[in-house]
Short mmCIF file of C-alpha atoms in Angstrom, two decimals:
data_model
loop_
_atom_site.label_atom_id
_atom_site.label_comp_id
_atom_site.label_asym_id
_atom_site.label_seq_id
_atom_site.Cartn_x
_atom_site.Cartn_y
_atom_site.Cartn_z
CA MET A 1 -16.57 -3.62 -44.82
CA GLU A 2 -13.89 -4.34 -42.26
CA ILE A 3 -12.77 -1.42 -40.43
CA SER A 4 -8.78 -1.06 -40.62
CA HIS A 5 -6.97 -1.16 -37.63
CA GLU A 6 -5.80 2.50 -37.95
CA SER A 7 -9.30 3.72 -38.33
CA GLU A 8 -10.21 2.14 -35.21
CA GLU A 9 -7.28 3.64 -33.24
CA GLU A 10 -8.09 6.99 -34.39
CA GLU A 11 -11.81 6.89 -33.70
CA TRP A 12 -11.82 5.51 -30.03
CA TRP A 13 -8.60 4.09 -28.69
CA ILE A 14 -6.81 5.77 -26.04
CA TYR A 15 -4.45 2.63 -25.33
CA ARG A 16 -2.86 1.85 -28.57
CA GLY A 17 -0.38 -0.91 -27.40
CA THR A 18 2.56 0.52 -28.75
CA GLY A 19 4.58 0.98 -26.00
CA ILE A 20 5.27 4.43 -26.80
CA PRO A 21 4.44 6.81 -24.09
CA HIS A 22 1.98 9.51 -24.93
CA SER A 23 -0.95 11.95 -23.51
CA GLY A 24 -3.83 9.99 -24.81
CA ILE A 25 -5.40 9.79 -21.57
CA SER A 26 -6.66 13.66 -21.81
CA ASP A 27 -8.75 12.57 -25.03
CA LEU A 28 -10.91 10.08 -22.62
CA PRO A 29 -14.48 11.15 -22.97
CA ALA A 30 -16.47 12.10 -20.07
CA PRO A 31 -17.72 9.16 -18.06
CA PRO A 32 -21.47 7.99 -18.91
CA ALA A 33 -23.69 9.34 -16.09
CA TRP A 34 -24.13 6.23 -14.25
CA ARG A 35 -20.17 6.08 -13.81
CA SER A 36 -19.42 9.66 -12.71
CA PHE A 37 -18.62 10.05 -8.98
CA GLY A 38 -19.58 13.30 -7.50
CA ASP A 39 -18.89 16.82 -8.04
CA THR A 40 -15.31 17.64 -7.65
CA SER A 41 -15.61 21.09 -8.66
CA GLY A 42 -13.75 23.50 -6.49
CA GLN A 43 -11.66 20.52 -5.16
CA PRO A 44 -8.05 20.42 -6.07
CA LEU A 45 -7.25 17.39 -8.19
CA LEU A 46 -4.16 15.57 -7.27
CA PRO A 47 -1.39 15.42 -10.19
CA LEU A 48 -0.06 11.95 -10.83
CA PRO A 49 2.84 10.65 -9.23
CA SER A 50 5.99 10.38 -11.28
CA GLN A 51 7.29 6.59 -12.27
CA GLU A 52 10.46 7.92 -10.06
CA HIS A 53 8.32 7.72 -7.08
CA SER A 54 7.89 4.00 -7.21
CA SER A 55 8.93 2.01 -4.33
CA GLY A 56 12.45 0.32 -4.44
CA ALA A 57 10.67 -3.02 -4.41
CA THR A 58 8.93 -2.25 -7.75
CA ASN A 59 12.16 -0.60 -9.15
CA ARG A 60 13.85 -4.01 -8.28
CA ARG A 61 11.52 -6.19 -10.41
CA LEU A 62 13.52 -7.48 -13.39
CA GLY A 63 13.15 -5.36 -16.48
CA ARG A 64 9.94 -3.89 -15.29
CA VAL A 65 9.82 -0.67 -17.18
CA ARG A 66 11.63 -2.40 -20.31
CA GLN A 67 8.96 -5.14 -20.01
CA ALA A 68 6.10 -2.71 -19.90
CA ALA A 69 7.56 -0.86 -22.83
CA ALA A 70 8.11 -4.06 -24.90
CA TYR A 71 4.72 -5.83 -23.98
CA GLN A 72 2.88 -6.59 -27.23
CA ALA A 73 -0.67 -6.11 -26.77
CA ASP A 74 -2.85 -8.08 -29.19
CA LYS A 75 -6.00 -6.47 -30.97
CA ALA A 76 -8.29 -7.93 -28.79
CA GLU A 77 -6.21 -6.88 -25.52
CA VAL A 78 -6.25 -3.36 -26.85
CA GLN A 79 -9.91 -3.42 -27.69
CA LEU A 80 -10.67 -4.76 -24.12
CA VAL A 81 -8.39 -2.02 -22.13
CA ASN A 82 -10.07 0.60 -24.10
CA LEU A 83 -13.73 -0.63 -23.16
CA ALA A 84 -12.68 -0.72 -19.57
CA LEU A 85 -11.09 2.95 -19.93
CA HIS A 86 -14.49 4.27 -21.72
CA LEU A 87 -17.07 2.73 -19.46
CA ARG A 88 -15.06 3.05 -16.28
CA ARG A 89 -15.02 -0.55 -15.27
CA PRO A 90 -12.67 -3.10 -13.97
CA LEU A 91 -10.96 -5.41 -16.16
CA LEU A 92 -10.64 -9.10 -15.28
CA ILE A 93 -8.05 -11.03 -16.90
CA THR A 94 -7.97 -14.62 -16.67
CA GLY A 95 -5.21 -17.05 -18.11
CA LYS A 96 -2.53 -19.57 -16.96
CA PRO A 97 0.40 -18.46 -14.88
CA GLY A 98 3.14 -16.70 -16.14
CA VAL A 99 1.60 -15.45 -19.56
CA GLY A 100 2.05 -11.84 -18.63
CA LYS A 101 -1.51 -10.95 -17.30
CA SER A 102 0.08 -8.66 -14.75
CA THR A 103 2.53 -7.11 -17.30
CA LEU A 104 -0.56 -5.63 -19.10
CA ALA A 105 -1.26 -3.25 -16.09
CA TYR A 106 2.33 -1.98 -16.22
CA ALA A 107 2.21 -1.49 -19.97
CA VAL A 108 -0.93 0.81 -19.83
CA ALA A 109 0.50 2.82 -16.90
CA HIS A 110 3.70 3.25 -19.05
CA GLU A 111 2.14 4.13 -22.31
CA LEU A 112 -0.58 6.36 -20.76
CA ARG A 113 1.73 7.99 -18.32
CA LEU A 114 -0.39 7.06 -15.62
CA GLY A 115 2.10 6.93 -12.55
CA PRO A 116 3.54 3.84 -10.86
CA VAL A 117 1.06 0.96 -10.66
CA LEU A 118 -0.50 0.66 -7.35
CA ARG A 119 -0.45 -3.28 -6.75
CA TRP A 120 -2.65 -5.15 -4.29
CA PRO A 121 -1.46 -9.03 -4.03
CA ILE A 122 -4.36 -11.00 -2.82
CA THR A 123 -3.93 -14.02 -0.27
CA SER A 124 -6.47 -16.05 1.13
CA ARG A 125 -6.60 -13.87 4.18
CA SER A 126 -6.98 -10.65 2.23
CA ALA A 127 -10.06 -8.52 3.24
CA LEU A 128 -11.58 -5.32 1.72
CA ARG A 129 -10.13 -3.45 4.57
CA ASP A 130 -6.54 -4.50 3.60
CA GLY A 131 -6.92 -2.74 0.34
CA LEU A 132 -8.54 0.47 1.62
CA TYR A 133 -6.70 1.53 4.87
CA ALA A 134 -4.79 0.34 7.71
CA TYR A 135 -5.14 2.03 11.40
CA ASP A 136 -2.35 1.72 13.87
CA ALA A 137 -4.50 2.08 17.08
CA ILE A 138 -1.65 0.24 19.15
CA GLY A 139 0.85 2.78 18.27
CA ARG A 140 -1.31 5.73 18.96
CA LEU A 141 -2.02 4.43 22.15
CA HIS A 142 1.51 4.03 22.90
CA ASP A 143 2.39 7.61 21.87
CA ALA A 144 -0.70 8.83 23.95
CA GLY A 145 0.61 6.99 27.10
CA ILE A 146 4.32 8.46 26.52
CA ARG A 147 2.46 11.97 26.03
CA GLY A 148 0.48 11.48 29.05
CA ASP A 149 3.53 10.83 31.16
CA SER A 150 5.28 14.08 29.66
CA LYS A 151 3.59 17.50 30.02
CA GLY A 152 3.34 19.91 27.36
CA LEU A 153 3.83 17.66 24.61
CA GLU A 154 1.12 18.04 21.90
CA GLU A 155 -0.97 15.08 21.11
CA PRO A 156 -0.16 13.84 17.19
CA LYS A 157 -3.07 14.04 14.70
CA ILE A 158 -4.95 10.69 13.97
CA GLY A 159 -3.97 10.80 10.37
CA ARG A 160 -0.28 9.92 11.41
CA TYR A 161 -1.41 6.47 12.32
CA LEU A 162 -3.49 6.15 9.10
CA ARG A 163 -2.01 4.54 5.86
CA LEU A 164 -4.30 4.21 2.63
CA GLY A 165 -3.99 1.06 0.98
CA PRO A 166 -3.46 0.29 -2.73
CA LEU A 167 -7.15 0.58 -3.57
CA GLY A 168 -7.54 3.34 -1.04
CA THR A 169 -4.93 5.45 -2.74
CA ALA A 170 -6.22 4.81 -6.17
CA LEU A 171 -9.63 6.18 -5.03
CA LEU A 172 -8.05 9.63 -4.21
CA PRO A 173 -9.32 12.54 -6.57
CA TRP A 174 -6.40 12.13 -8.98
CA ARG A 175 -6.61 14.30 -12.24
CA HIS A 176 -6.32 11.13 -14.17
CA PRO A 177 -7.15 7.54 -13.24
CA ARG A 178 -4.44 5.58 -11.58
CA VAL A 179 -3.59 2.10 -12.50
CA LEU A 180 -4.63 -0.17 -9.82
CA LEU A 181 -3.44 -4.04 -9.97
CA ILE A 182 -5.26 -6.54 -8.01
CA ASP A 183 -3.24 -9.54 -8.31
CA GLU A 184 -4.71 -12.98 -8.32
CA ILE A 185 -8.10 -12.47 -7.00
CA ASP A 186 -8.98 -15.97 -7.46
CA LYS A 187 -6.73 -16.82 -4.31
CA SER A 188 -9.21 -14.57 -1.97
CA ASP A 189 -11.63 -15.43 0.57
CA VAL A 190 -14.85 -16.30 -0.98
CA ASP A 191 -16.74 -12.98 0.10
CA LEU A 192 -14.09 -10.69 -1.20
CA PRO A 193 -15.13 -10.21 -4.63
CA ASN A 194 -18.85 -9.36 -3.36
CA ASP A 195 -17.40 -6.92 -0.88
CA LEU A 196 -15.38 -5.17 -3.93
CA LEU A 197 -18.84 -4.50 -5.49
CA ASN A 198 -19.93 -1.59 -3.66
CA VAL A 199 -16.71 0.26 -3.58
CA PHE A 200 -16.36 -0.20 -7.48
CA GLU A 201 -20.11 0.94 -7.93
CA GLU A 202 -19.89 4.00 -5.41
CA GLY A 203 -16.12 5.23 -6.36
CA GLU A 204 -15.78 6.21 -2.52
CA PHE A 205 -15.59 4.74 0.80
CA GLU A 206 -15.60 5.89 4.50
CA ILE A 207 -12.80 5.71 7.24
CA PRO A 208 -14.86 5.75 10.72
CA GLU A 209 -11.73 7.05 12.55
CA LEU A 210 -11.80 10.13 10.67
CA SER A 211 -15.64 10.59 9.93
CA ARG A 212 -15.84 10.64 13.95
CA LEU A 213 -14.12 13.81 14.02
CA GLY A 214 -16.65 15.65 11.91
CA SER A 215 -16.10 17.98 9.14
CA GLY A 216 -12.54 19.15 8.01
CA ASN A 217 -9.45 17.77 6.50
CA GLN A 218 -6.97 15.20 7.99
CA GLU A 219 -3.53 14.49 6.45
CA VAL A 220 -3.32 10.70 6.17
CA MET A 221 -0.26 8.58 4.44
CA THR A 222 -0.72 6.77 1.11
CA ALA A 223 0.57 3.76 -0.55
CA ASP A 224 2.86 5.82 -2.75
CA PRO A 225 6.34 6.09 -0.67
CA ALA A 226 6.61 9.54 1.23
CA ARG A 227 3.23 11.07 -0.16
CA VAL A 228 0.67 12.09 1.91
CA ALA A 229 -3.11 13.04 1.02
CA ASN A 230 -5.89 15.21 2.62
CA VAL A 231 -9.21 13.46 3.45
CA GLU A 232 -12.32 15.57 4.06
CA GLY A 233 -14.96 14.23 6.58
CA GLY A 234 -13.49 10.94 6.59
CA ILE A 235 -14.52 10.09 3.22
CA VAL A 236 -12.38 9.19 0.29
CA ARG A 237 -13.87 9.61 -3.20
CA CYS A 238 -12.35 9.55 -6.54
CA ALA A 239 -12.93 12.11 -9.19
CA GLU A 240 -11.51 9.45 -12.06
CA PHE A 241 -12.45 5.90 -11.70
CA PRO A 242 -9.19 3.92 -11.42
CA PHE A 243 -8.06 1.62 -14.17
CA VAL A 244 -8.57 -1.53 -12.44
CA ILE A 245 -7.04 -4.85 -13.52
CA LEU A 246 -7.96 -7.90 -11.70
CA THR A 247 -5.68 -10.85 -12.55
CA SER A 248 -7.07 -14.75 -12.13
CA ASN A 249 -5.64 -17.98 -12.77
CA ALA A 250 -9.04 -19.31 -13.44
CA GLU A 251 -8.91 -21.53 -10.39
CA ARG A 252 -12.42 -20.60 -9.24
CA GLU A 253 -15.71 -18.95 -10.30
CA PHE A 254 -16.89 -15.60 -9.43
CA PRO A 255 -20.26 -14.26 -8.51
CA LYS A 256 -22.34 -13.22 -11.49
CA ALA A 257 -23.02 -9.77 -9.87
CA PHE A 258 -19.25 -9.21 -9.80
CA LEU A 259 -18.60 -10.81 -13.36
CA ARG A 260 -21.37 -8.40 -14.74
CA ARG A 261 -19.83 -5.36 -13.49
CA CYS A 262 -16.34 -6.41 -15.15
CA VAL A 263 -14.88 -6.10 -18.63
CA ARG A 264 -13.43 -9.80 -18.98
CA LEU A 265 -10.39 -10.76 -20.92
CA GLU A 266 -9.00 -14.26 -21.56
CA VAL A 267 -5.22 -14.14 -22.17
CA GLN A 268 -4.00 -16.47 -24.49
CA PRO A 269 -0.40 -18.03 -24.04
CA PRO A 270 2.09 -16.05 -26.13
CA ASP A 271 3.40 -16.75 -29.64
CA ALA A 272 7.14 -17.02 -30.64
CA ALA A 273 7.17 -13.07 -31.54
CA ARG A 274 5.83 -11.99 -28.10
CA LEU A 275 8.30 -14.36 -26.20
CA ALA A 276 11.07 -12.73 -28.22
CA ALA A 277 9.83 -9.51 -27.17
CA MET A 278 9.51 -10.37 -23.69
CA VAL A 279 13.03 -12.18 -23.56
CA ALA A 280 14.72 -9.06 -25.17
CA ALA A 281 13.07 -6.70 -22.57
CA HIS A 282 14.32 -8.89 -19.64
CA LEU A 283 17.86 -9.91 -21.05
CA GLY A 284 18.42 -7.27 -23.14
CA GLU A 285 19.44 -7.46 -27.09
CA ALA A 286 22.43 -10.19 -27.53
CA PRO A 287 22.95 -10.80 -31.08
CA GLU A 288 25.32 -13.67 -30.10
CA ALA A 289 22.76 -15.35 -28.58
CA GLU A 290 20.06 -15.11 -31.04
CA SER A 291 20.49 -18.70 -32.37
CA ALA A 292 19.99 -20.20 -28.68
CA ARG A 293 17.03 -17.92 -27.84
CA ALA A 294 15.43 -19.28 -31.09
CA ASP A 295 15.96 -22.80 -30.29
CA LEU A 296 14.81 -22.60 -26.46
CA ILE A 297 11.63 -20.71 -27.66
CA THR A 298 10.76 -23.10 -30.20
CA GLU A 299 11.48 -25.96 -27.94
CA PHE A 300 9.37 -24.24 -25.14
CA LEU A 301 6.19 -23.71 -27.49
CA ARG A 302 6.83 -27.36 -28.72
CA ARG A 303 6.34 -28.63 -25.10
CA GLN A 304 3.14 -26.53 -24.47
CA ARG A 305 1.61 -27.35 -27.70
CA GLU A 306 2.53 -30.98 -28.50
CA GLU A 307 3.12 -32.51 -25.02
CA GLY A 308 0.56 -30.20 -23.25
CA ALA A 309 3.45 -29.14 -20.60
CA ASN A 310 2.08 -26.70 -18.20
CA LEU A 311 5.07 -24.01 -18.38
CA ALA A 312 5.24 -20.29 -17.32
CA ASN A 313 7.13 -17.67 -18.82
CA ASP A 314 9.59 -17.11 -16.24
CA GLN A 315 11.00 -20.59 -16.50
CA LEU A 316 11.76 -19.94 -20.13
CA LEU A 317 13.56 -16.59 -19.07
CA ASN A 318 15.47 -19.00 -16.36
CA ALA A 319 16.44 -21.26 -19.11
CA LEU A 320 17.59 -18.80 -21.32
CA LEU A 321 19.68 -16.94 -18.57
CA MET A 322 21.74 -20.24 -17.87
CA ALA A 323 21.86 -21.03 -21.89
CA GLU A 324 23.85 -17.55 -22.17
CA ARG A 325 25.87 -18.59 -19.33
CA GLY A 326 27.51 -21.23 -21.27
CA LEU A 327 24.94 -24.39 -20.47
CA TRP A 328 23.65 -24.37 -24.13
CA SER A 329 27.01 -24.87 -25.71
CA HIS A 330 27.21 -28.85 -24.37
CA LYS A 331 25.07 -31.55 -24.27
CA SER A 332 25.15 -32.00 -20.55
CA GLY A 333 24.27 -28.41 -19.84
CA ARG A 334 21.17 -28.74 -22.49
CA ASP A 335 20.08 -31.69 -20.80
CA VAL A 336 19.92 -29.67 -17.47
CA ILE A 337 17.89 -26.83 -19.01
CA GLN A 338 15.38 -29.01 -20.70
CA ASN A 339 14.81 -31.48 -18.15
CA MET A 340 15.28 -29.21 -14.93
CA LEU A 341 14.41 -25.78 -15.91
CA LEU A 342 11.78 -26.55 -18.63
CA ARG A 343 10.11 -29.03 -16.28
CA SER A 344 6.23 -29.00 -16.64
CA LEU A 345 4.99 -27.56 -13.57
CA GLY A 346 2.53 -30.66 -13.40
CA ASP A 347 5.07 -33.09 -13.01
CA SER A 348 5.55 -34.44 -9.23
#
């Protein structure tokens, strides 16, 4: 007998895909023994930062909060997000550019009230250390030289020169899991996926610059603006494995050892209903533009399905923005939108 949507949600779904914030993360069962990370009894757990503590760069992203709230996850996406939450495994999302892979991370953080998303954008030069922490050795030497020339000045603590990266910050002992977005992992050097495996398996990492000092707390900066954290004995260890989303444009293959440690989701291009919700999240409700929006969404999908055009969602947003500024009201303007803004990414 087929299980109804509602009964599945009641039984094991933590993330429901509704976009309505709730405290369901408190109902997440304990991790399996093989995904439990150390004894945190007696250790103060960190409260999640609020969304207001997001960086200005995040806040400037067009419609980010509204987009997260309006994101319409389908049943397969909801199921796989929940599998990753229950199993404490990374979620590897593949799909064409512009289909909303990274938006899912913001949608989960918004609905489960998990604070601002920690984002690590990957390039061909990215290394594991970049995600864990940065140490400003030159700045420390410079300051030490100044203090050496000035008697009576106290040497600053080393933590002043250490900043945890997005991955390092996600692995702090938070009361609830942080959301970490590792964006476009397929752009990385060939070694990065394998380098991530040990951190994902152990849920901790060492900062040698601190561990050399022996036991005791050292205060370091974090990837959250204006927030610091204490690191004991140079070891950063999570209490709850972060909810990790890795996005890929399917431009390369990954090692099997990496793949078997991930929950895998392939995102399909959105249909008309999901595109309309995305447009409303970015551009707001506009009854007077409803007809133009419907026409452009239909044309966008037609070009994808019938012509095989490689189009990204942000091209549709650009087209709609200019349509609502008057270009859709005359033929020459419509030609500009269709031939320039909705031009396939594969066209030379």
